[in-house]
mmCIF file with all atom_site columns, C-alpha atoms and ligand atoms in Angstrom:
data_model
loop_
_atom_site.group_PDB
_atom_site.id
_atom_site.type_symbol
_atom_site.label_atom_id
_atom_site.label_alt_id
_atom_site.label_comp_id
_atom_site.label_asym_id
_atom_site.label_entity_id
_atom_site.label_seq_id
_atom_site.pdbx_PDB_ins_code
_atom_site.Cartn_x
_atom_site.Cartn_y
_atom_site.Cartn_z
_atom_site.occupancy
_atom_site.B_iso_or_equiv
_atom_site.pdbx_formal_charge
_atom_site.auth_seq_id
_atom_site.auth_comp_id
_atom_site.auth_asym_id
_atom_site.auth_atom_id
_atom_site.pdbx_PDB_model_num
ATOM   1   C CA  . MET A 1 1   ? 103.666 94.224  110.768 1.00 84.00 ? 1   MET A CA  1
ATOM   2   C CA  . ARG A 1 2   ? 104.516 94.121  107.069 1.00 92.00 ? 2   ARG A CA  1
ATOM   3   C CA  . GLY A 1 3   ? 108.008 92.818  106.269 1.00 95.00 ? 3   GLY A CA  1
ATOM   4   C CA  . ILE A 1 4   ? 110.762 95.231  105.241 1.00 97.00 ? 4   ILE A CA  1
ATOM   5   C CA  . LEU A 1 5   ? 112.246 95.389  101.772 1.00 98.00 ? 5   LEU A CA  1
ATOM   6   C CA  . PHE A 1 6   ? 116.051 95.717  101.955 1.00 98.00 ? 6   PHE A CA  1
ATOM   7   C CA  . VAL A 1 7   ? 117.853 96.584  98.736  1.00 98.00 ? 7   VAL A CA  1
ATOM   8   C CA  . VAL A 1 8   ? 121.550 95.714  98.569  1.00 98.00 ? 8   VAL A CA  1
ATOM   9   C CA  . SER A 1 9   ? 123.051 97.529  95.631  1.00 98.00 ? 9   SER A CA  1
ATOM   10  C CA  . GLY A 1 10  ? 126.307 99.032  94.386  1.00 96.00 ? 10  GLY A CA  1
ATOM   11  C CA  . PRO A 1 11  ? 128.755 98.675  91.539  1.00 93.00 ? 11  PRO A CA  1
ATOM   12  C CA  . SER A 1 12  ? 129.791 95.402  90.010  1.00 86.00 ? 12  SER A CA  1
ATOM   13  C CA  . GLY A 1 13  ? 132.773 94.143  92.070  1.00 87.00 ? 13  GLY A CA  1
ATOM   14  C CA  . ALA A 1 14  ? 131.485 95.583  95.364  1.00 92.00 ? 14  ALA A CA  1
ATOM   15  C CA  . GLY A 1 15  ? 130.773 92.021  96.514  1.00 93.00 ? 15  GLY A CA  1
ATOM   16  C CA  . LYS A 1 16  ? 126.936 92.122  96.555  1.00 96.00 ? 16  LYS A CA  1
ATOM   17  C CA  . GLY A 1 17  ? 126.533 88.430  95.719  1.00 94.00 ? 17  GLY A CA  1
ATOM   18  C CA  . THR A 1 18  ? 128.964 87.184  98.377  1.00 95.00 ? 18  THR A CA  1
ATOM   19  C CA  . VAL A 1 19  ? 127.558 89.480  101.060 1.00 97.00 ? 19  VAL A CA  1
ATOM   20  C CA  . CYS A 1 20  ? 123.927 88.528  100.301 1.00 97.00 ? 20  CYS A CA  1
ATOM   21  C CA  . ARG A 1 21  ? 124.722 84.809  100.383 1.00 95.00 ? 21  ARG A CA  1
ATOM   22  C CA  . ALA A 1 22  ? 126.435 85.251  103.763 1.00 96.00 ? 22  ALA A CA  1
ATOM   23  C CA  . LEU A 1 23  ? 123.434 87.267  105.008 1.00 96.00 ? 23  LEU A CA  1
ATOM   24  C CA  . THR A 1 24  ? 120.935 84.542  104.119 1.00 95.00 ? 24  THR A CA  1
ATOM   25  C CA  . GLU A 1 25  ? 123.101 82.008  105.984 1.00 95.00 ? 25  GLU A CA  1
ATOM   26  C CA  . ARG A 1 26  ? 122.913 84.198  109.088 1.00 95.00 ? 26  ARG A CA  1
ATOM   27  C CA  . LEU A 1 27  ? 119.163 84.862  108.639 1.00 94.00 ? 27  LEU A CA  1
ATOM   28  C CA  . PRO A 1 28  ? 117.519 81.741  107.214 1.00 90.00 ? 28  PRO A CA  1
ATOM   29  C CA  . SER A 1 29  ? 114.030 83.306  107.509 1.00 90.00 ? 29  SER A CA  1
ATOM   30  C CA  . ILE A 1 30  ? 114.838 86.205  105.185 1.00 94.00 ? 30  ILE A CA  1
ATOM   31  C CA  . HIS A 1 31  ? 113.814 85.842  101.551 1.00 96.00 ? 31  HIS A CA  1
ATOM   32  C CA  . LEU A 1 32  ? 116.399 86.589  98.840  1.00 97.00 ? 32  LEU A CA  1
ATOM   33  C CA  . SER A 1 33  ? 114.423 87.596  95.759  1.00 98.00 ? 33  SER A CA  1
ATOM   34  C CA  . VAL A 1 34  ? 115.110 85.616  92.566  1.00 98.00 ? 34  VAL A CA  1
ATOM   35  C CA  . SER A 1 35  ? 115.535 87.961  89.585  1.00 98.00 ? 35  SER A CA  1
ATOM   36  C CA  . ALA A 1 36  ? 114.621 87.367  85.972  1.00 98.00 ? 36  ALA A CA  1
ATOM   37  C CA  . THR A 1 37  ? 117.324 87.833  83.339  1.00 98.00 ? 37  THR A CA  1
ATOM   38  C CA  . THR A 1 38  ? 117.861 87.438  79.620  1.00 98.00 ? 38  THR A CA  1
ATOM   39  C CA  . ARG A 1 39  ? 121.540 86.524  80.017  1.00 96.00 ? 39  ARG A CA  1
ATOM   40  C CA  . PRO A 1 40  ? 122.425 82.866  79.507  1.00 95.00 ? 40  PRO A CA  1
ATOM   41  C CA  . ALA A 1 41  ? 122.962 80.710  82.607  1.00 95.00 ? 41  ALA A CA  1
ATOM   42  C CA  . ARG A 1 42  ? 126.596 80.255  83.672  1.00 90.00 ? 42  ARG A CA  1
ATOM   43  C CA  . SER A 1 43  ? 127.842 76.800  84.524  1.00 89.00 ? 43  SER A CA  1
ATOM   44  C CA  . GLY A 1 44  ? 126.402 75.691  87.861  1.00 93.00 ? 44  GLY A CA  1
ATOM   45  C CA  . GLU A 1 45  ? 123.506 78.168  87.749  1.00 94.00 ? 45  GLU A CA  1
ATOM   46  C CA  . ILE A 1 46  ? 120.039 76.650  88.103  1.00 97.00 ? 46  ILE A CA  1
ATOM   47  C CA  . ASP A 1 47  ? 116.884 78.108  86.527  1.00 98.00 ? 47  ASP A CA  1
ATOM   48  C CA  . GLN A 1 48  ? 114.450 79.453  89.153  1.00 97.00 ? 48  GLN A CA  1
ATOM   49  C CA  . VAL A 1 49  ? 117.095 79.147  91.890  1.00 96.00 ? 49  VAL A CA  1
ATOM   50  C CA  . HIS A 1 50  ? 119.775 81.640  90.808  1.00 95.00 ? 50  HIS A CA  1
ATOM   51  C CA  . TYR A 1 51  ? 117.666 83.453  88.203  1.00 97.00 ? 51  TYR A CA  1
ATOM   52  C CA  . TYR A 1 52  ? 114.579 82.945  86.044  1.00 98.00 ? 52  TYR A CA  1
ATOM   53  C CA  . PHE A 1 53  ? 116.355 82.628  82.708  1.00 98.00 ? 53  PHE A CA  1
ATOM   54  C CA  . ILE A 1 54  ? 113.880 83.975  80.155  1.00 98.00 ? 54  ILE A CA  1
ATOM   55  C CA  . SER A 1 55  ? 113.873 85.292  76.570  1.00 98.00 ? 55  SER A CA  1
ATOM   56  C CA  . ARG A 1 56  ? 113.965 88.991  75.659  1.00 98.00 ? 56  ARG A CA  1
ATOM   57  C CA  . THR A 1 57  ? 110.391 88.757  74.307  1.00 98.00 ? 57  THR A CA  1
ATOM   58  C CA  . ASP A 1 58  ? 109.144 87.199  77.536  1.00 98.00 ? 58  ASP A CA  1
ATOM   59  C CA  . PHE A 1 59  ? 110.951 89.904  79.521  1.00 98.00 ? 59  PHE A CA  1
ATOM   60  C CA  . GLN A 1 60  ? 109.451 92.725  77.443  1.00 98.00 ? 60  GLN A CA  1
ATOM   61  C CA  . GLU A 1 61  ? 105.962 91.238  77.843  1.00 98.00 ? 61  GLU A CA  1
ATOM   62  C CA  . ARG A 1 62  ? 106.417 91.128  81.618  1.00 98.00 ? 62  ARG A CA  1
ATOM   63  C CA  . ILE A 1 63  ? 107.450 94.804  81.613  1.00 98.00 ? 63  ILE A CA  1
ATOM   64  C CA  . ALA A 1 64  ? 104.358 95.675  79.539  1.00 98.00 ? 64  ALA A CA  1
ATOM   65  C CA  . ARG A 1 65  ? 102.113 93.777  82.000  1.00 98.00 ? 65  ARG A CA  1
ATOM   66  C CA  . LEU A 1 66  ? 103.741 95.809  84.862  1.00 97.00 ? 66  LEU A CA  1
ATOM   67  C CA  . GLU A 1 67  ? 104.950 92.596  86.494  1.00 98.00 ? 67  GLU A CA  1
ATOM   68  C CA  . MET A 1 68  ? 108.431 93.989  87.260  1.00 98.00 ? 68  MET A CA  1
ATOM   69  C CA  . LEU A 1 69  ? 109.008 95.970  90.446  1.00 98.00 ? 69  LEU A CA  1
ATOM   70  C CA  . GLU A 1 70  ? 112.132 97.316  88.724  1.00 98.00 ? 70  GLU A CA  1
ATOM   71  C CA  . TRP A 1 71  ? 114.277 96.372  85.780  1.00 98.00 ? 71  TRP A CA  1
ATOM   72  C CA  . ALA A 1 72  ? 117.464 97.493  84.072  1.00 97.00 ? 72  ALA A CA  1
ATOM   73  C CA  . ASP A 1 73  ? 119.610 96.871  81.060  1.00 95.00 ? 73  ASP A CA  1
ATOM   74  C CA  . VAL A 1 74  ? 122.937 95.796  82.564  1.00 90.00 ? 74  VAL A CA  1
ATOM   75  C CA  . TYR A 1 75  ? 125.733 95.482  80.000  1.00 83.00 ? 75  TYR A CA  1
ATOM   76  C CA  . GLY A 1 76  ? 123.267 94.558  77.222  1.00 90.00 ? 76  GLY A CA  1
ATOM   77  C CA  . ASP A 1 77  ? 121.084 92.063  79.115  1.00 95.00 ? 77  ASP A CA  1
ATOM   78  C CA  . TYR A 1 78  ? 117.839 92.703  80.951  1.00 98.00 ? 78  TYR A CA  1
ATOM   79  C CA  . TYR A 1 79  ? 117.600 92.051  84.679  1.00 98.00 ? 79  TYR A CA  1
ATOM   80  C CA  . GLY A 1 80  ? 114.488 92.595  86.797  1.00 98.00 ? 80  GLY A CA  1
ATOM   81  C CA  . THR A 1 81  ? 112.631 91.778  90.001  1.00 98.00 ? 81  THR A CA  1
ATOM   82  C CA  . PRO A 1 82  ? 109.248 90.025  89.660  1.00 98.00 ? 82  PRO A CA  1
ATOM   83  C CA  . ARG A 1 83  ? 106.877 92.069  91.824  1.00 98.00 ? 83  ARG A CA  1
ATOM   84  C CA  . GLU A 1 84  ? 104.334 89.417  92.923  1.00 98.00 ? 84  GLU A CA  1
ATOM   85  C CA  . PRO A 1 85  ? 106.586 87.245  95.150  1.00 97.00 ? 85  PRO A CA  1
ATOM   86  C CA  . VAL A 1 86  ? 108.060 90.344  96.819  1.00 98.00 ? 86  VAL A CA  1
ATOM   87  C CA  . ASP A 1 87  ? 104.588 91.721  97.705  1.00 97.00 ? 87  ASP A CA  1
ATOM   88  C CA  . ARG A 1 88  ? 103.328 88.320  98.852  1.00 98.00 ? 88  ARG A CA  1
ATOM   89  C CA  . ILE A 1 89  ? 106.259 87.674  101.191 1.00 97.00 ? 89  ILE A CA  1
ATOM   90  C CA  . LEU A 1 90  ? 106.229 91.205  102.637 1.00 97.00 ? 90  LEU A CA  1
ATOM   91  C CA  . ASP A 1 91  ? 102.479 90.770  103.317 1.00 96.00 ? 91  ASP A CA  1
ATOM   92  C CA  . GLN A 1 92  ? 103.314 87.602  105.288 1.00 96.00 ? 92  GLN A CA  1
ATOM   93  C CA  . GLY A 1 93  ? 105.464 89.805  107.559 1.00 94.00 ? 93  GLY A CA  1
ATOM   94  C CA  . ARG A 1 94  ? 108.774 88.439  106.283 1.00 95.00 ? 94  ARG A CA  1
ATOM   95  C CA  . ASP A 1 95  ? 111.668 90.628  105.158 1.00 96.00 ? 95  ASP A CA  1
ATOM   96  C CA  . VAL A 1 96  ? 112.951 90.474  101.588 1.00 98.00 ? 96  VAL A CA  1
ATOM   97  C CA  . ILE A 1 97  ? 116.402 91.295  100.144 1.00 98.00 ? 97  ILE A CA  1
ATOM   98  C CA  . LEU A 1 98  ? 116.939 92.445  96.579  1.00 98.00 ? 98  LEU A CA  1
ATOM   99  C CA  . GLU A 1 99  ? 120.473 92.185  95.229  1.00 98.00 ? 99  GLU A CA  1
ATOM   100 C CA  . ILE A 1 100 ? 120.326 94.529  92.249  1.00 98.00 ? 100 ILE A CA  1
ATOM   101 C CA  . ASP A 1 101 ? 122.273 97.156  90.320  1.00 95.00 ? 101 ASP A CA  1
ATOM   102 C CA  . VAL A 1 102 ? 122.151 100.919 90.929  1.00 96.00 ? 102 VAL A CA  1
ATOM   103 C CA  . GLN A 1 103 ? 119.618 101.748 88.162  1.00 96.00 ? 103 GLN A CA  1
ATOM   104 C CA  . GLY A 1 104 ? 117.184 99.231  89.671  1.00 97.00 ? 104 GLY A CA  1
ATOM   105 C CA  . ALA A 1 105 ? 117.685 100.450 93.244  1.00 98.00 ? 105 ALA A CA  1
ATOM   106 C CA  . LEU A 1 106 ? 116.786 104.005 92.245  1.00 96.00 ? 106 LEU A CA  1
ATOM   107 C CA  . GLN A 1 107 ? 113.545 102.732 90.641  1.00 97.00 ? 107 GLN A CA  1
ATOM   108 C CA  . VAL A 1 108 ? 112.628 100.912 93.866  1.00 98.00 ? 108 VAL A CA  1
ATOM   109 C CA  . ARG A 1 109 ? 113.191 104.193 95.744  1.00 96.00 ? 109 ARG A CA  1
ATOM   110 C CA  . GLY A 1 110 ? 110.482 105.779 93.525  1.00 95.00 ? 110 GLY A CA  1
ATOM   111 C CA  . ARG A 1 111 ? 108.034 102.863 93.618  1.00 96.00 ? 111 ARG A CA  1
ATOM   112 C CA  . MET A 1 112 ? 108.371 101.678 97.216  1.00 96.00 ? 112 MET A CA  1
ATOM   113 C CA  . PRO A 1 113 ? 109.622 104.652 99.245  1.00 95.00 ? 113 PRO A CA  1
ATOM   114 C CA  . GLU A 1 114 ? 109.450 102.598 102.453 1.00 94.00 ? 114 GLU A CA  1
ATOM   115 C CA  . ALA A 1 115 ? 112.215 100.249 101.155 1.00 97.00 ? 115 ALA A CA  1
ATOM   116 C CA  . VAL A 1 116 ? 115.622 100.474 102.867 1.00 98.00 ? 116 VAL A CA  1
ATOM   117 C CA  . LEU A 1 117 ? 118.441 101.088 100.397 1.00 98.00 ? 117 LEU A CA  1
ATOM   118 C CA  . LEU A 1 118 ? 121.969 99.984  101.266 1.00 98.00 ? 118 LEU A CA  1
ATOM   119 C CA  . PHE A 1 119 ? 124.878 101.008 99.087  1.00 98.00 ? 119 PHE A CA  1
ATOM   120 C CA  . LEU A 1 120 ? 127.636 98.416  99.202  1.00 98.00 ? 120 LEU A CA  1
ATOM   121 C CA  . SER A 1 121 ? 130.903 100.087 98.338  1.00 96.00 ? 121 SER A CA  1
ATOM   122 C CA  . PRO A 1 122 ? 134.357 98.661  97.693  1.00 94.00 ? 122 PRO A CA  1
ATOM   123 C CA  . PRO A 1 123 ? 137.024 100.101 100.041 1.00 94.00 ? 123 PRO A CA  1
ATOM   124 C CA  . SER A 1 124 ? 138.669 101.900 97.085  1.00 93.00 ? 124 SER A CA  1
ATOM   125 C CA  . PHE A 1 125 ? 138.515 102.129 93.328  1.00 92.00 ? 125 PHE A CA  1
ATOM   126 C CA  . ALA A 1 126 ? 141.861 100.300 93.061  1.00 93.00 ? 126 ALA A CA  1
ATOM   127 C CA  . GLU A 1 127 ? 140.402 97.392  95.065  1.00 92.00 ? 127 GLU A CA  1
ATOM   128 C CA  . LEU A 1 128 ? 137.288 97.310  92.834  1.00 92.00 ? 128 LEU A CA  1
ATOM   129 C CA  . GLU A 1 129 ? 139.544 97.064  89.773  1.00 92.00 ? 129 GLU A CA  1
ATOM   130 C CA  . ARG A 1 130 ? 141.587 94.301  91.415  1.00 92.00 ? 130 ARG A CA  1
ATOM   131 C CA  . ARG A 1 131 ? 138.404 92.308  92.209  1.00 88.00 ? 131 ARG A CA  1
ATOM   132 C CA  . LEU A 1 132 ? 137.008 92.659  88.689  1.00 87.00 ? 132 LEU A CA  1
ATOM   133 C CA  . ARG A 1 133 ? 140.305 91.517  87.169  1.00 89.00 ? 133 ARG A CA  1
ATOM   134 C CA  . ASN A 1 134 ? 140.684 88.605  89.606  1.00 88.00 ? 134 ASN A CA  1
ATOM   135 C CA  . ARG A 1 135 ? 137.303 87.137  88.651  1.00 79.00 ? 135 ARG A CA  1
ATOM   136 C CA  . GLY A 1 136 ? 138.990 85.911  85.500  1.00 74.00 ? 136 GLY A CA  1
ATOM   137 C CA  . THR A 1 137 ? 135.631 85.535  83.707  1.00 73.00 ? 137 THR A CA  1
ATOM   138 C CA  . ASP A 1 138 ? 135.588 88.781  81.689  1.00 79.00 ? 138 ASP A CA  1
ATOM   139 C CA  . THR A 1 139 ? 137.458 90.123  78.674  1.00 86.00 ? 139 THR A CA  1
ATOM   140 C CA  . GLU A 1 140 ? 139.550 93.310  79.001  1.00 90.00 ? 140 GLU A CA  1
ATOM   141 C CA  . GLU A 1 141 ? 136.860 95.200  77.067  1.00 89.00 ? 141 GLU A CA  1
ATOM   142 C CA  . LYS A 1 142 ? 134.177 94.065  79.531  1.00 86.00 ? 142 LYS A CA  1
ATOM   143 C CA  . ILE A 1 143 ? 136.358 94.980  82.515  1.00 89.00 ? 143 ILE A CA  1
ATOM   144 C CA  . GLU A 1 144 ? 136.928 98.497  81.119  1.00 91.00 ? 144 GLU A CA  1
ATOM   145 C CA  . LYS A 1 145 ? 133.160 98.870  80.561  1.00 87.00 ? 145 LYS A CA  1
ATOM   146 C CA  . ARG A 1 146 ? 132.393 97.784  84.137  1.00 87.00 ? 146 ARG A CA  1
ATOM   147 C CA  . LEU A 1 147 ? 135.041 100.164 85.557  1.00 92.00 ? 147 LEU A CA  1
ATOM   148 C CA  . ASN A 1 148 ? 133.547 103.092 83.628  1.00 92.00 ? 148 ASN A CA  1
ATOM   149 C CA  . TRP A 1 149 ? 130.070 102.238 84.893  1.00 89.00 ? 149 TRP A CA  1
ATOM   150 C CA  . ALA A 1 150 ? 131.374 101.795 88.425  1.00 92.00 ? 150 ALA A CA  1
ATOM   151 C CA  . HIS A 1 151 ? 132.810 105.325 88.378  1.00 91.00 ? 151 HIS A CA  1
ATOM   152 C CA  . ARG A 1 152 ? 129.342 106.711 87.655  1.00 91.00 ? 152 ARG A CA  1
ATOM   153 C CA  . GLU A 1 153 ? 127.557 104.345 90.037  1.00 93.00 ? 153 GLU A CA  1
ATOM   154 C CA  . LEU A 1 154 ? 129.823 105.278 92.953  1.00 93.00 ? 154 LEU A CA  1
ATOM   155 C CA  . ASN A 1 155 ? 128.498 108.832 92.693  1.00 93.00 ? 155 ASN A CA  1
ATOM   156 C CA  . SER A 1 156 ? 124.911 107.697 93.342  1.00 94.00 ? 156 SER A CA  1
ATOM   157 C CA  . PHE A 1 157 ? 125.490 106.796 97.009  1.00 94.00 ? 157 PHE A CA  1
ATOM   158 C CA  . PRO A 1 158 ? 123.723 109.949 98.379  1.00 95.00 ? 158 PRO A CA  1
ATOM   159 C CA  . SER A 1 159 ? 120.369 108.520 97.132  1.00 95.00 ? 159 SER A CA  1
ATOM   160 C CA  . TYR A 1 160 ? 120.713 105.579 99.551  1.00 97.00 ? 160 TYR A CA  1
ATOM   161 C CA  . ASP A 1 161 ? 119.806 105.271 103.236 1.00 97.00 ? 161 ASP A CA  1
ATOM   162 C CA  . TYR A 1 162 ? 123.065 103.564 104.273 1.00 98.00 ? 162 TYR A CA  1
ATOM   163 C CA  . VAL A 1 163 ? 126.586 103.063 102.937 1.00 98.00 ? 163 VAL A CA  1
ATOM   164 C CA  . VAL A 1 164 ? 128.357 99.852  103.909 1.00 98.00 ? 164 VAL A CA  1
ATOM   165 C CA  . ILE A 1 165 ? 132.017 99.569  102.944 1.00 97.00 ? 165 ILE A CA  1
ATOM   166 C CA  . ASN A 1 166 ? 132.840 96.005  102.046 1.00 96.00 ? 166 ASN A CA  1
ATOM   167 C CA  . ASP A 1 167 ? 136.450 95.627  103.134 1.00 95.00 ? 167 ASP A CA  1
ATOM   168 C CA  . ARG A 1 168 ? 135.808 92.256  104.817 1.00 96.00 ? 168 ARG A CA  1
ATOM   169 C CA  . VAL A 1 169 ? 132.672 90.205  104.079 1.00 96.00 ? 169 VAL A CA  1
ATOM   170 C CA  . GLU A 1 170 ? 132.018 89.281  107.749 1.00 97.00 ? 170 GLU A CA  1
ATOM   171 C CA  . ALA A 1 171 ? 132.329 92.927  108.820 1.00 98.00 ? 171 ALA A CA  1
ATOM   172 C CA  . ALA A 1 172 ? 129.983 94.094  106.035 1.00 98.00 ? 172 ALA A CA  1
ATOM   173 C CA  . VAL A 1 173 ? 127.426 91.430  107.051 1.00 98.00 ? 173 VAL A CA  1
ATOM   174 C CA  . GLU A 1 174 ? 127.586 92.574  110.695 1.00 98.00 ? 174 GLU A CA  1
ATOM   175 C CA  . LYS A 1 175 ? 126.913 96.159  109.637 1.00 98.00 ? 175 LYS A CA  1
ATOM   176 C CA  . ILE A 1 176 ? 123.913 95.138  107.507 1.00 98.00 ? 176 ILE A CA  1
ATOM   177 C CA  . LEU A 1 177 ? 122.519 93.028  110.368 1.00 97.00 ? 177 LEU A CA  1
ATOM   178 C CA  . ALA A 1 178 ? 122.786 96.105  112.611 1.00 97.00 ? 178 ALA A CA  1
ATOM   179 C CA  . VAL A 1 179 ? 120.881 98.183  110.037 1.00 98.00 ? 179 VAL A CA  1
ATOM   180 C CA  . MET A 1 180 ? 118.180 95.498  109.907 1.00 96.00 ? 180 MET A CA  1
ATOM   181 C CA  . VAL A 1 181 ? 117.697 95.541  113.678 1.00 95.00 ? 181 VAL A CA  1
ATOM   182 C CA  . ALA A 1 182 ? 117.588 99.359  113.736 1.00 96.00 ? 182 ALA A CA  1
ATOM   183 C CA  . GLU A 1 183 ? 115.069 99.492  110.882 1.00 96.00 ? 183 GLU A CA  1
ATOM   184 C CA  . ARG A 1 184 ? 112.729 97.080  112.671 1.00 93.00 ? 184 ARG A CA  1
ATOM   185 C CA  . CYS A 1 185 ? 112.731 99.480  115.635 1.00 94.00 ? 185 CYS A CA  1
ATOM   186 C CA  . ARG A 1 186 ? 111.877 102.582 113.561 1.00 92.00 ? 186 ARG A CA  1
ATOM   187 C CA  . THR A 1 187 ? 108.799 104.342 114.944 1.00 85.00 ? 187 THR A CA  1
ATOM   188 C CA  . LYS A 1 188 ? 107.255 104.670 111.492 1.00 84.00 ? 188 LYS A CA  1
ATOM   189 C CA  . ARG A 1 189 ? 106.834 100.884 111.353 1.00 84.00 ? 189 ARG A CA  1
ATOM   190 C CA  . PHE A 1 190 ? 104.526 100.778 114.370 1.00 82.00 ? 190 PHE A CA  1
ATOM   191 C CA  . GLN A 1 191 ? 100.857 101.663 114.556 1.00 71.00 ? 191 GLN A CA  1
ATOM   192 C CA  . LEU A 1 192 ? 100.024 103.684 117.652 1.00 64.00 ? 192 LEU A CA  1
ATOM   193 C CA  . MET A 1 193 ? 96.881  101.555 118.203 1.00 61.00 ? 193 MET A CA  1
ATOM   194 C CA  . ASP A 1 194 ? 99.068  98.573  119.116 1.00 59.00 ? 194 ASP A CA  1
ATOM   195 C CA  . LEU A 1 195 ? 100.477 100.513 122.060 1.00 64.00 ? 195 LEU A CA  1
ATOM   196 C CA  . ASN A 1 196 ? 97.084  101.692 123.388 1.00 65.00 ? 196 ASN A CA  1
ATOM   197 C CA  . PRO A 1 197 ? 96.178  99.640  126.545 1.00 65.00 ? 197 PRO A CA  1
ATOM   198 C CA  . ASN A 1 198 ? 92.455  99.858  125.669 1.00 67.00 ? 198 ASN A CA  1
ATOM   199 C CA  . SER A 1 199 ? 92.792  98.447  122.175 1.00 55.00 ? 199 SER A CA  1
HETATM 200 P P1  . 5GP B 2 .   ? 125.379 88.844  86.999  1.00 66.24 ? 1   5GP B P1  1
HETATM 201 O O1  . 5GP B 2 .   ? 125.140 88.709  85.534  1.00 66.24 ? 1   5GP B O1  1
HETATM 202 O O2  . 5GP B 2 .   ? 126.855 88.950  87.333  1.00 66.24 ? 1   5GP B O2  1
HETATM 203 O O3  . 5GP B 2 .   ? 124.658 87.790  87.809  1.00 66.24 ? 1   5GP B O3  1
HETATM 204 O O4  . 5GP B 2 .   ? 124.737 90.251  87.455  1.00 66.24 ? 1   5GP B O4  1
HETATM 205 C C1  . 5GP B 2 .   ? 125.106 91.441  86.809  1.00 66.24 ? 1   5GP B C1  1
HETATM 206 C C2  . 5GP B 2 .   ? 124.532 92.627  87.558  1.00 66.24 ? 1   5GP B C2  1
HETATM 207 O O5  . 5GP B 2 .   ? 123.094 92.631  87.494  1.00 66.24 ? 1   5GP B O5  1
HETATM 208 C C3  . 5GP B 2 .   ? 124.887 92.669  89.049  1.00 66.24 ? 1   5GP B C3  1
HETATM 209 O O6  . 5GP B 2 .   ? 125.281 93.999  89.388  1.00 66.24 ? 1   5GP B O6  1
HETATM 210 C C4  . 5GP B 2 .   ? 123.586 92.312  89.723  1.00 66.24 ? 1   5GP B C4  1
HETATM 211 O O7  . 5GP B 2 .   ? 123.472 92.918  91.008  1.00 66.24 ? 1   5GP B O7  1
HETATM 212 C C5  . 5GP B 2 .   ? 122.580 92.921  88.772  1.00 66.24 ? 1   5GP B C5  1
HETATM 213 N N1  . 5GP B 2 .   ? 121.242 92.340  88.923  1.00 66.24 ? 1   5GP B N1  1
HETATM 214 C C6  . 5GP B 2 .   ? 120.917 91.050  89.212  1.00 66.24 ? 1   5GP B C6  1
HETATM 215 N N2  . 5GP B 2 .   ? 119.588 90.900  89.298  1.00 66.24 ? 1   5GP B N2  1
HETATM 216 C C7  . 5GP B 2 .   ? 119.049 92.134  89.080  1.00 66.24 ? 1   5GP B C7  1
HETATM 217 C C8  . 5GP B 2 .   ? 117.704 92.633  89.047  1.00 66.24 ? 1   5GP B C8  1
HETATM 218 O O8  . 5GP B 2 .   ? 116.711 91.932  89.256  1.00 66.24 ? 1   5GP B O8  1
HETATM 219 N N3  . 5GP B 2 .   ? 117.553 93.946  88.780  1.00 66.24 ? 1   5GP B N3  1
HETATM 220 C C9  . 5GP B 2 .   ? 118.602 94.782  88.541  1.00 66.24 ? 1   5GP B C9  1
HETATM 221 N N4  . 5GP B 2 .   ? 118.333 96.067  88.313  1.00 66.24 ? 1   5GP B N4  1
HETATM 222 N N5  . 5GP B 2 .   ? 119.882 94.349  88.562  1.00 66.24 ? 1   5GP B N5  1
HETATM 223 C C10 . 5GP B 2 .   ? 120.103 93.046  88.827  1.00 66.24 ? 1   5GP B C10 1
#
């Protein structure tokens, strides 16, 4: 059976990064896709581990060569998922997680309709604002920009297969694990031939 592509998406401040890290600890065999970005590395970030840090020209050339499964301009920097590793790992029968923004998730919906889209939502808008302010890494202008975007992004949840409210990380991880088990049992993932006693 081919692996399943799970897309964990939602507004900035929903806790996608924390939840995906916790998920990979629970499921060491799952592959967390490494994105390419044109933003500079933050302290502690390692090239090819956290992101492929590349130039804008390199990024545009990769788009032109159709090497990106999806890509988006997020607050002025490009972010995208290199397609080849995702296809290769799915073909090996392993599941893959993409941790990406809403624009990217909607592109995956169009390009790989069999992907499972999870919308990670903060418990409330007030909590999202509190989380963005508590990060302490962004200017007021950036925070305002992210809050405006988040308003719009929150309205896109009907395009997803599942909504997971991230009030507590452990609880959100449990819900995603349950979705993963259910998706592996979906009839559409099985070929009838496998169940035929004569085959
Ligand atoms: P950060 O700069 O904080 O690491 O990420 C900023 C935003 O970009 C987050 O919402 C993150 O989910 C999103 N992002 C990271 N990688 C990708 C990607 O490959 N594609 C898309 N569309 N968004 C991404």
